[in-house]
Short mmCIF file of C-alpha atoms in Angstrom, two decimals:
data_model
loop_
_atom_site.label_atom_id
_atom_site.label_comp_id
_atom_site.label_asym_id
_atom_site.label_seq_id
_atom_site.Cartn_x
_atom_site.Cartn_y
_atom_site.Cartn_z
CA MET A 1 81.29 152.02 122.21
CA SER A 2 79.88 150.47 125.53
CA GLU A 3 81.57 147.69 127.69
CA PRO A 4 81.99 144.58 127.14
CA ARG A 5 79.27 142.98 130.15
CA THR A 6 81.41 139.02 130.53
CA ALA A 7 84.27 138.24 131.39
CA TRP A 8 85.05 136.79 127.49
CA GLY A 9 83.90 140.24 126.32
CA ARG A 10 85.84 141.95 128.67
CA PHE A 11 89.41 139.66 128.07
CA LEU A 12 88.42 139.84 124.05
CA ALA A 13 88.22 143.33 123.82
CA ARG A 14 91.77 143.93 125.61
CA PRO A 15 94.76 145.19 123.44
CA ASN A 16 96.24 142.97 121.63
CA ASP A 17 99.53 143.33 123.04
CA ASP A 18 98.28 143.00 126.24
CA ARG A 19 100.13 140.27 128.62
CA THR A 20 96.73 138.84 129.94
CA LYS A 21 95.78 138.58 126.51
CA THR A 22 98.82 136.91 124.56
CA LEU A 23 98.84 134.32 127.75
CA GLY A 24 94.84 134.04 127.51
CA ILE A 25 95.14 133.00 124.15
CA ALA A 26 98.05 130.93 123.32
CA PHE A 27 96.54 129.17 126.39
CA LEU A 28 93.36 128.69 124.62
CA THR A 29 94.69 128.15 121.05
CA ALA A 30 97.21 125.31 122.68
CA PHE A 31 93.84 123.59 124.54
CA ILE A 32 91.73 123.23 121.95
CA SER A 33 93.83 122.18 119.17
CA ALA A 34 94.96 119.72 122.13
CA LEU A 35 91.84 118.33 122.52
CA VAL A 36 91.12 118.81 118.86
CA VAL A 37 93.44 116.44 118.42
CA SER A 38 93.03 113.64 121.26
CA THR A 39 89.88 113.08 120.14
CA THR A 40 90.62 112.92 117.08
CA SER A 41 93.40 110.40 117.89
CA ILE A 42 91.30 108.11 120.49
CA ALA A 43 87.97 108.19 118.21
CA LEU A 44 90.05 106.85 115.04
CA LYS A 45 92.55 104.68 117.45
CA PRO A 46 90.42 101.37 116.69
CA LEU A 47 90.33 101.34 112.93
CA GLN A 48 93.95 102.20 112.31
CA ASP A 49 94.96 99.13 114.35
CA ALA A 50 92.54 97.16 112.55
CA ASN A 51 93.66 98.23 108.73
CA ILE A 52 97.95 98.02 110.72
CA ALA A 53 96.63 94.26 111.99
CA ALA A 54 94.75 93.26 108.51
CA GLU A 55 97.95 95.03 106.67
CA GLN A 56 99.87 92.15 108.43
CA ALA A 57 97.71 88.70 108.18
CA ALA A 58 97.61 89.82 104.92
CA ARG A 59 101.28 90.19 103.74
CA MET A 60 101.80 86.89 106.14
CA ASP A 61 98.96 85.51 103.43
CA ALA A 62 100.60 86.79 100.84
CA MET A 63 103.77 85.10 101.71
CA LEU A 64 102.75 81.35 102.95
CA ASP A 65 100.60 81.84 99.53
CA ALA A 66 104.45 81.95 97.63
CA LEU A 67 105.86 78.77 99.53
CA PRO A 68 105.01 76.35 97.31
CA GLY A 69 103.32 73.13 98.42
CA LEU A 70 103.09 74.86 101.98
CA ARG A 71 98.69 75.49 101.48
CA ALA A 72 98.01 71.88 100.36
CA LEU A 73 100.13 70.63 103.79
CA MET A 74 98.14 73.46 106.00
CA GLU A 75 95.11 72.07 104.81
CA GLU A 76 96.24 68.60 105.48
CA THR A 77 96.94 69.52 108.53
CA GLY A 78 94.20 71.36 109.57
CA VAL A 79 95.31 74.74 110.50
CA THR A 80 93.98 78.21 108.54
CA ALA A 81 97.02 80.13 109.72
CA LEU A 82 100.61 79.28 111.98
CA GLU A 83 100.99 79.23 115.48
CA THR A 84 102.41 82.03 116.98
CA ARG A 85 104.82 81.96 119.81
CA LEU A 86 107.06 84.45 121.66
CA VAL A 87 110.70 83.83 121.20
CA ASP A 88 112.96 85.05 124.32
CA LEU A 89 116.67 86.34 122.24
CA ASP A 90 118.74 87.12 124.93
CA ALA A 91 117.77 83.52 126.25
CA GLY A 92 116.91 81.86 123.26
CA ASP A 93 114.50 79.98 124.44
CA TRP A 94 110.71 80.61 124.14
CA SER A 95 109.05 82.68 126.43
CA ASP A 96 105.64 82.17 128.68
CA ALA A 97 104.57 85.58 127.90
CA ASP A 98 101.42 86.43 125.73
CA PRO A 99 101.91 86.42 122.36
CA THR A 100 98.51 88.66 121.60
CA GLY A 101 98.68 92.06 120.89
CA TYR A 102 102.69 91.99 121.85
CA ASP A 103 103.94 94.98 119.34
CA PHE A 104 107.73 93.87 118.07
CA ALA A 105 108.14 97.03 116.54
CA ALA A 106 107.76 98.93 118.91
CA ALA A 107 109.47 96.92 121.29
CA PHE A 108 112.91 98.25 119.63
CA THR A 109 112.69 101.99 121.58
CA GLU A 110 111.00 100.47 123.80
CA PRO A 111 114.03 100.65 126.62
CA GLU A 112 112.39 97.75 128.85
CA ALA A 113 112.01 95.85 126.71
CA SER A 114 114.18 95.59 124.94
CA THR A 115 118.39 94.89 125.46
CA PRO A 116 121.58 97.21 124.13
CA LEU A 117 123.76 96.31 121.46
CA PRO A 118 126.85 96.64 121.97
CA PRO A 119 128.02 98.97 118.51
CA GLU A 120 130.46 96.28 117.04
CA ALA A 121 127.47 93.81 117.42
CA ASP A 122 125.03 96.29 116.08
CA ILE A 123 125.68 95.94 112.01
CA ALA A 124 122.18 96.17 111.15
CA GLY A 125 121.83 99.37 112.77
CA LEU A 126 119.70 98.92 114.92
CA GLY A 127 120.69 100.64 118.91
CA ASN A 128 118.45 98.39 120.38
CA ARG A 129 116.81 94.88 119.83
CA PRO A 130 113.31 93.48 121.41
CA VAL A 131 113.84 91.49 123.72
CA LEU A 132 111.13 89.34 122.97
CA ALA A 133 110.45 88.19 119.30
CA PRO A 134 107.31 86.43 118.03
CA VAL A 135 107.64 83.76 115.64
CA HIS A 136 105.80 81.93 113.67
CA LEU A 137 105.37 77.97 112.77
CA LEU A 138 103.78 75.71 111.60
CA GLU A 139 104.01 71.72 113.48
CA ARG A 140 102.67 68.70 112.76
CA GLU A 141 102.39 65.53 115.41
CA GLY A 142 104.41 66.95 117.06
CA GLU A 143 106.71 68.33 114.02
CA LEU A 144 108.25 71.74 112.93
CA MET A 145 107.28 71.91 108.93
CA LEU A 146 108.36 75.71 108.83
CA ILE A 147 109.30 78.40 111.15
CA VAL A 148 109.12 82.05 110.02
CA LEU A 149 111.90 85.09 112.06
CA PRO A 150 110.70 88.34 112.28
CA MET A 151 113.94 90.90 111.88
CA ALA A 152 114.35 94.52 111.36
CA VAL A 153 117.20 96.24 109.12
CA SER A 154 118.84 100.37 108.89
CA GLY A 155 118.48 100.55 105.42
CA TYR A 156 120.02 103.12 102.98
CA ALA A 157 117.09 105.50 103.52
CA SER A 158 114.35 104.14 105.93
CA THR A 159 114.22 100.85 108.60
CA ILE A 160 113.53 97.52 106.77
CA ARG A 161 111.51 94.63 108.32
CA ALA A 162 111.29 91.65 106.95
CA MET A 163 109.20 87.92 107.69
CA LEU A 164 112.15 85.27 106.85
CA ALA A 165 110.54 81.72 106.67
CA LEU A 166 113.11 78.36 107.19
CA GLU A 167 112.66 74.63 106.58
CA PRO A 168 112.65 72.74 109.19
CA ASP A 169 116.50 72.30 108.90
CA LEU A 170 116.63 75.49 110.54
CA ASN A 171 119.32 76.50 107.95
CA THR A 172 117.47 76.83 104.23
CA VAL A 173 115.51 80.01 103.05
CA ALA A 174 112.11 78.94 102.71
CA ALA A 175 111.13 82.45 101.32
CA LEU A 176 111.57 85.88 102.22
CA SER A 177 108.77 88.38 102.91
CA ILE A 178 109.67 92.88 103.27
CA THR A 179 107.33 93.53 105.04
CA GLU A 180 108.38 97.24 104.65
CA GLN A 181 110.30 99.28 103.60
CA GLY A 182 110.89 103.01 102.86
CA GLU A 183 113.68 102.58 100.20
CA THR A 184 114.61 104.71 97.20
CA PRO A 185 111.55 103.71 94.69
CA GLY A 186 112.78 101.83 91.71
CA LEU A 187 115.74 101.54 93.50
CA GLY A 188 116.53 99.61 96.35
CA ALA A 189 112.67 99.56 96.38
CA ARG A 190 112.87 97.05 93.93
CA ILE A 191 113.52 94.02 97.83
CA GLU A 192 109.61 93.93 97.41
CA ASP A 193 109.85 92.57 93.55
CA PRO A 194 109.04 89.19 93.07
CA ALA A 195 111.79 89.04 91.14
CA TRP A 196 114.13 89.74 92.98
CA GLN A 197 112.55 87.44 96.41
CA ALA A 198 112.14 84.36 94.50
CA GLN A 199 115.87 83.85 94.04
CA TRP A 200 115.83 83.37 98.07
CA PRO A 201 114.54 79.78 98.16
CA GLY A 202 115.82 76.85 98.91
CA LYS A 203 119.64 79.42 99.81
CA GLU A 204 120.98 78.29 102.56
CA VAL A 205 122.27 80.85 105.51
CA THR A 206 125.71 78.41 107.55
CA ASN A 207 127.89 76.26 106.05
CA ASP A 208 129.08 72.39 107.27
CA ALA A 209 130.95 74.14 109.58
CA GLY A 210 128.10 75.80 111.22
CA GLU A 211 129.28 79.68 109.88
CA ILE A 212 126.80 81.94 108.64
CA VAL A 213 128.18 82.54 105.16
CA PHE A 214 124.79 83.72 103.02
CA SER A 215 126.28 86.78 101.19
CA VAL A 216 124.21 88.77 99.11
CA VAL A 217 126.41 89.75 96.54
CA ARG A 218 127.27 92.58 93.32
CA GLY A 219 127.59 91.02 90.10
CA GLN A 220 126.38 87.06 89.81
CA ALA A 221 125.66 85.46 92.23
CA SER A 222 126.61 81.68 92.90
CA GLY A 223 126.90 78.83 95.19
CA PRO A 224 124.04 77.98 97.14
CA HIS A 225 124.77 81.05 99.72
CA GLU A 226 124.27 84.19 97.88
CA VAL A 227 121.72 86.15 96.22
CA ASP A 228 121.84 89.40 94.05
CA ALA A 229 122.69 92.39 95.03
CA ILE A 230 120.05 95.41 93.22
CA SER A 231 121.89 97.43 91.03
CA GLY A 232 122.24 101.09 91.71
CA ALA A 233 120.93 100.18 96.07
CA THR A 234 124.20 98.84 97.31
CA ARG A 235 123.62 100.22 100.58
CA THR A 236 120.26 98.59 100.69
CA SER A 237 121.79 95.55 99.09
CA ASN A 238 124.55 95.54 102.35
CA ALA A 239 121.44 96.27 104.97
CA ILE A 240 120.23 93.25 103.77
CA HIS A 241 123.00 90.95 103.60
CA ASN A 242 123.56 92.76 107.60
CA MET A 243 119.82 92.15 108.40
CA MET A 244 121.14 88.21 107.55
CA ARG A 245 124.23 88.26 109.72
CA PHE A 246 122.88 89.88 112.14
CA TRP A 247 119.46 88.23 112.77
CA MET A 248 120.53 84.65 112.39
CA GLY A 249 123.74 85.13 114.61
CA GLU A 250 124.47 85.09 117.67
CA TRP A 251 122.24 88.96 118.43
CA GLY A 252 119.33 87.39 116.62
CA TYR A 253 117.79 83.36 116.24
CA GLY A 254 121.29 81.69 117.19
CA PRO A 255 120.68 80.50 120.79
CA PHE A 256 117.23 79.90 119.80
CA LEU A 257 117.53 77.69 116.97
CA ASP A 258 120.89 75.68 117.74
CA ARG A 259 118.76 74.82 120.53
CA LEU A 260 115.65 74.82 118.35
CA GLU A 261 117.55 72.01 116.35
CA GLU A 262 119.28 70.27 119.31
CA GLU A 263 115.73 69.85 121.63
CA GLY A 264 113.40 70.59 119.18
CA LEU A 265 109.85 71.47 119.56
CA MET B 1 82.84 138.91 91.81
CA SER B 2 86.02 139.80 93.87
CA ALA B 3 86.08 135.90 95.76
CA LEU B 4 86.15 134.09 92.82
CA ARG B 5 89.38 136.22 92.00
CA HIS B 6 90.71 135.34 95.31
CA LEU B 7 89.64 131.79 94.14
CA THR B 8 90.84 131.47 90.05
CA ALA B 9 93.58 133.70 90.05
CA PRO B 10 95.94 131.48 91.78
CA LEU B 11 95.53 128.62 89.62
CA ILE B 12 97.25 128.83 86.90
CA ARG B 13 98.84 132.76 86.86
CA GLU B 14 99.77 133.66 90.18
CA ASN B 15 100.04 129.66 90.29
CA PRO B 16 101.60 128.80 94.45
CA ILE B 17 104.08 126.19 93.04
CA THR B 18 105.15 127.56 88.98
CA LEU B 19 104.94 131.71 90.33
CA GLN B 20 106.34 131.77 93.93
CA ILE B 21 108.27 128.60 93.86
CA LEU B 22 106.61 126.98 97.06
CA GLY B 23 105.61 123.63 98.12
CA ILE B 24 108.27 122.19 95.63
CA CYS B 25 108.74 120.07 98.42
CA SER B 26 106.17 117.46 98.54
CA ALA B 27 105.68 118.23 94.59
CA LEU B 28 108.88 115.72 94.06
CA ALA B 29 108.23 113.31 96.91
CA VAL B 30 104.48 112.49 96.58
CA THR B 31 104.25 112.72 91.64
CA THR B 32 106.12 109.12 91.80
CA SER B 33 102.06 108.47 91.25
CA LEU B 34 98.77 109.36 90.85
CA THR B 35 97.06 108.07 94.04
CA THR B 36 99.46 109.69 95.81
CA ALA B 37 99.39 112.60 94.47
CA ALA B 38 95.48 113.04 94.75
CA THR B 39 96.08 112.11 98.38
CA MET B 40 98.37 114.63 99.30
CA CYS B 41 96.90 117.85 97.00
CA ALA B 42 93.11 116.81 99.14
CA ALA B 43 94.99 116.60 102.32
CA LEU B 44 96.93 120.25 101.65
CA THR B 45 94.02 121.78 100.16
CA VAL B 46 91.73 120.42 103.15
CA VAL B 47 94.22 122.02 105.78
CA LEU B 48 95.09 125.24 103.83
CA THR B 49 91.18 126.20 103.62
CA LEU B 50 90.04 125.23 106.98
CA SER B 51 93.47 126.54 108.43
CA ALA B 52 93.06 130.25 106.52
CA THR B 53 89.02 130.13 107.82
CA ILE B 54 90.16 129.63 111.64
CA ILE B 55 92.57 132.30 111.59
CA SER B 56 91.28 134.57 109.60
CA ALA B 57 88.36 134.25 112.02
CA ILE B 58 90.50 135.28 115.13
CA ARG B 59 92.69 137.66 112.61
CA ARG B 60 91.73 140.54 115.03
CA HIS B 61 93.01 138.36 118.46
CA ILE B 62 96.35 137.38 118.27
CA PRO B 63 98.60 138.90 120.06
CA SER B 64 101.17 139.86 117.58
CA SER B 65 104.19 138.28 119.83
CA ILE B 66 102.81 134.78 119.06
CA ARG B 67 101.56 135.57 115.79
CA LEU B 68 103.39 132.65 114.04
CA ILE B 69 103.10 130.53 116.85
CA VAL B 70 99.82 130.01 117.12
CA GLN B 71 99.05 129.88 113.25
CA ILE B 72 101.71 127.14 112.72
CA THR B 73 99.63 125.39 116.23
CA ILE B 74 96.46 125.28 114.16
CA ILE B 75 97.94 124.39 111.36
CA SER B 76 100.02 121.63 112.88
CA SER B 77 96.46 119.91 114.63
CA LEU B 78 94.87 119.97 111.34
CA VAL B 79 97.91 117.82 109.73
CA ILE B 80 97.55 115.90 112.45
CA VAL B 81 94.45 115.21 112.11
CA ILE B 82 94.34 114.88 108.42
CA ASP B 83 97.14 112.12 108.42
CA GLU B 84 94.67 110.41 111.31
CA PHE B 85 92.32 110.16 109.26
CA LEU B 86 93.97 108.79 105.93
CA GLN B 87 95.21 106.22 108.41
CA ALA B 88 92.11 104.79 109.03
CA TYR B 89 89.71 105.45 106.35
CA ALA B 90 92.60 105.19 103.47
CA PHE B 91 95.93 103.37 105.49
CA SER B 92 97.47 101.88 102.58
CA ILE B 93 97.67 105.54 100.82
CA SER B 94 98.85 106.78 103.71
CA GLN B 95 101.36 104.27 104.32
CA ARG B 96 102.57 105.59 100.31
CA LEU B 97 102.86 108.75 101.57
CA SER B 98 104.52 107.94 104.52
CA ILE B 99 106.10 110.88 106.47
CA PHE B 100 104.72 113.73 103.70
CA VAL B 101 101.41 114.47 104.95
CA GLY B 102 102.92 115.27 109.07
CA LEU B 103 105.57 117.52 106.79
CA ILE B 104 102.46 119.47 105.59
CA VAL B 105 102.52 121.49 108.24
CA THR B 106 106.43 122.83 107.12
CA ASN B 107 104.61 123.48 103.68
CA CYS B 108 105.61 127.21 102.93
CA ILE B 109 101.80 127.50 100.85
CA VAL B 110 99.94 126.72 103.96
CA LEU B 111 101.59 129.48 106.21
CA GLY B 112 102.21 131.53 103.42
CA ARG B 113 98.79 132.04 103.01
CA ALA B 114 97.80 132.50 106.19
CA GLU B 115 100.94 134.93 106.53
CA ALA B 116 99.92 137.53 103.35
CA PHE B 117 95.99 136.79 102.83
CA ALA B 118 94.06 135.81 106.13
CA VAL B 119 95.66 137.37 108.73
CA ARG B 120 94.75 140.22 106.55
CA ASN B 121 91.36 139.33 105.47
CA PRO B 122 87.56 138.17 106.52
CA PRO B 123 86.86 134.16 106.74
CA LEU B 124 85.15 133.67 103.35
CA PRO B 125 87.42 135.83 100.66
CA ALA B 126 90.96 133.98 102.65
CA ALA B 127 88.40 130.64 102.20
CA PHE B 128 88.19 131.37 98.99
CA ASP B 129 91.97 132.38 98.19
CA ALA B 130 93.56 129.19 100.24
CA LEU B 131 90.86 126.71 98.83
CA GLY B 132 92.17 128.27 94.76
CA ASN B 133 95.94 128.65 95.82
CA GLY B 134 95.45 124.08 96.67
CA LEU B 135 93.16 124.26 94.01
CA GLY B 136 96.49 125.81 92.10
CA TYR B 137 99.00 123.37 93.74
CA SER B 138 97.02 120.13 92.90
CA LEU B 139 96.80 121.66 89.43
CA ILE B 140 100.28 121.35 89.02
CA LEU B 141 100.88 117.75 91.18
CA LEU B 142 98.50 116.40 89.32
CA ILE B 143 99.55 116.95 86.16
CA VAL B 144 104.11 115.95 87.36
CA GLY B 145 102.02 113.22 88.62
CA THR B 146 100.15 112.15 85.49
CA ILE B 147 104.01 112.43 83.49
CA ARG B 148 105.49 110.96 86.12
CA GLU B 149 103.11 108.00 86.71
CA PHE B 150 102.67 107.14 82.59
CA PHE B 151 106.36 108.11 81.50
CA GLY B 152 107.65 106.53 84.53
CA ALA B 153 105.51 102.45 84.30
CA GLY B 154 102.99 102.68 81.72
CA THR B 155 99.99 103.06 84.02
CA LEU B 156 97.56 106.07 86.07
CA PHE B 157 95.80 105.49 89.32
CA GLY B 158 97.93 101.93 89.07
CA TYR B 159 95.89 100.89 86.07
CA ALA B 160 97.97 99.75 83.44
CA VAL B 161 97.04 101.46 80.21
CA VAL B 162 100.26 100.84 78.07
CA VAL B 163 101.16 97.29 78.81
CA THR B 164 105.14 97.71 79.51
CA GLN B 165 108.23 95.23 78.05
CA ALA B 166 108.73 93.08 81.74
CA ASP B 167 104.61 92.05 80.81
CA GLY B 168 105.28 91.28 77.07
CA GLY B 169 104.54 94.08 75.80
CA TRP B 170 106.43 97.10 74.35
CA PHE B 171 106.87 99.80 76.66
CA GLN B 172 110.19 100.53 78.05
CA PRO B 173 109.22 102.53 81.63
CA LEU B 174 112.33 105.38 81.65
CA GLY B 175 113.34 104.85 85.10
CA LEU B 176 114.57 108.46 85.27
CA MET B 177 110.62 109.31 85.23
CA GLN B 178 110.64 107.48 88.81
CA LEU B 179 113.30 109.88 90.97
CA ALA B 180 112.62 114.01 92.13
CA PRO B 181 115.52 115.03 89.56
CA SER B 182 112.56 113.88 86.84
CA ALA B 183 109.43 116.25 88.74
CA PHE B 184 112.48 119.46 88.79
CA PHE B 185 112.40 118.86 85.05
CA ILE B 186 109.00 119.07 84.52
CA ILE B 187 107.71 121.84 86.77
CA GLY B 188 110.98 123.51 84.95
CA LEU B 189 109.48 123.13 82.25
CA LEU B 190 105.37 124.24 83.38
CA ILE B 191 107.35 127.53 84.64
CA TRP B 192 109.16 127.96 80.94
CA ALA B 193 105.60 127.38 79.64
CA ILE B 194 103.70 129.33 82.05
CA ARG B 195 106.44 132.78 81.75
CA THR B 196 105.91 132.46 77.69
CA ARG B 197 102.36 132.99 77.62
CA TRP B 198 103.26 135.55 80.94
CA THR B 199 105.78 137.97 80.95
CA THR B 200 105.43 140.15 82.88
CA GLN B 201 106.55 137.01 85.24
CA ILE B 202 110.19 136.78 84.06
CA GLU B 203 112.30 138.13 86.66
CA ALA B 204 114.72 141.12 86.67
CA PRO B 205 118.41 138.79 86.49
CA GLU B 206 120.60 139.83 89.34
CA HIS B 207 123.29 139.35 87.89
CA ARG B 208 125.06 140.42 84.21
CA ILE B 209 127.53 139.05 83.08
CA GLY B 210 129.86 140.62 79.69
CA ARG B 211 129.44 144.33 79.34
CA VAL B 212 130.38 145.02 83.21
CA SER B 213 134.18 145.17 82.67
CA GLU B 214 133.55 147.53 79.66
CA GLU B 215 131.37 149.91 81.50
CA ARG B 216 133.97 150.27 84.41
CA SER B 217 136.35 150.80 81.92
#
């Protein structure tokens, strides 16, 4: 066998347990792999973003369709989609920031975009809560007709993300929509079941004294503040309960909703 | 002809799931519906075939001290690429498969075939062997997926085959079929059927009960 001429040939001809060759192969494998992975990732990013945006729009549409009379109201107002605005949850007021491209789900893990929660307040098991939340609203002649609040909670097997639509009194639930969940199929995943979500509209979050009394109860739900838990999915049901308590409370939208009620839009 | 044998042997007789009991984790997780099972099968078969071919092509130049790391790097890069493609072109299915596409990296079949076959054989037989194993895995997943989706929801590929009671029909879906244990039962029954047909696959018992005390005395 003749001596290989090129540097590449000499490199390949080295014995496999040679240190230079070991390092070289390790480097080459890592480099080529990184190149392939990052190229695919960057090339496919626009398509993936479009998919995510379409998915969110579809879920929003599905929820709007579920609200009785809302489509007619929107036609009357002459709008085709809800308006999105950012709320500063720390200040309990609107934020001036631009909502376009704001990623609510990603903000949970970004230290500069979220507020750490004290353990006793963190009933939703989130750790951090974003400073800004994108709420969707429908207004007519300066009056609020509907407001949709995004929420999240750490469930039994996954992070559950939801949208809660409230009537103009900011207390009556118009609809609940689960936008993302990975709970046990057939049990906890039934929070996506339209039959279960159908019991939400008309429920009230607070009592006359302004305390949050909304509950997800085992057994038979009664009264305007209770919805049925899902049997066989106690932890998922509890998570939904805690989600409502957390996001409607003082660490969630509580201060913002109070201000909205007093001052209007 | 031997190349063809590499392709056909792992389909049933040397099936990675029923003989080697590999890849069970994903077989339990993604078989609640045929759509997810089929997507997972395609993803795993592509990763398996490509990784075996690549590893086989460079097998003479992989230093033995970093052999596993090099193999895992190649496999995981392929898995990420497949996952990105699924997210771009089959978004809703990739959402339902969630982490299980990513977990192909740790699927024992992939590394198992790379270690047991691809490092010792030229690319073509390695590719056939990997493809055969991928198809063998797919066969079991599709069988389990068909049974679980049909009895668990009355549908196949999401299309209603029988009308369930919830929709006014007579069919009462079996809730158990939607839970992971049912896949264990089905795979267990498949293993039993295959080992009844090919009795050489039956393993010798590791322990015996009963006669030990007599032998001692």
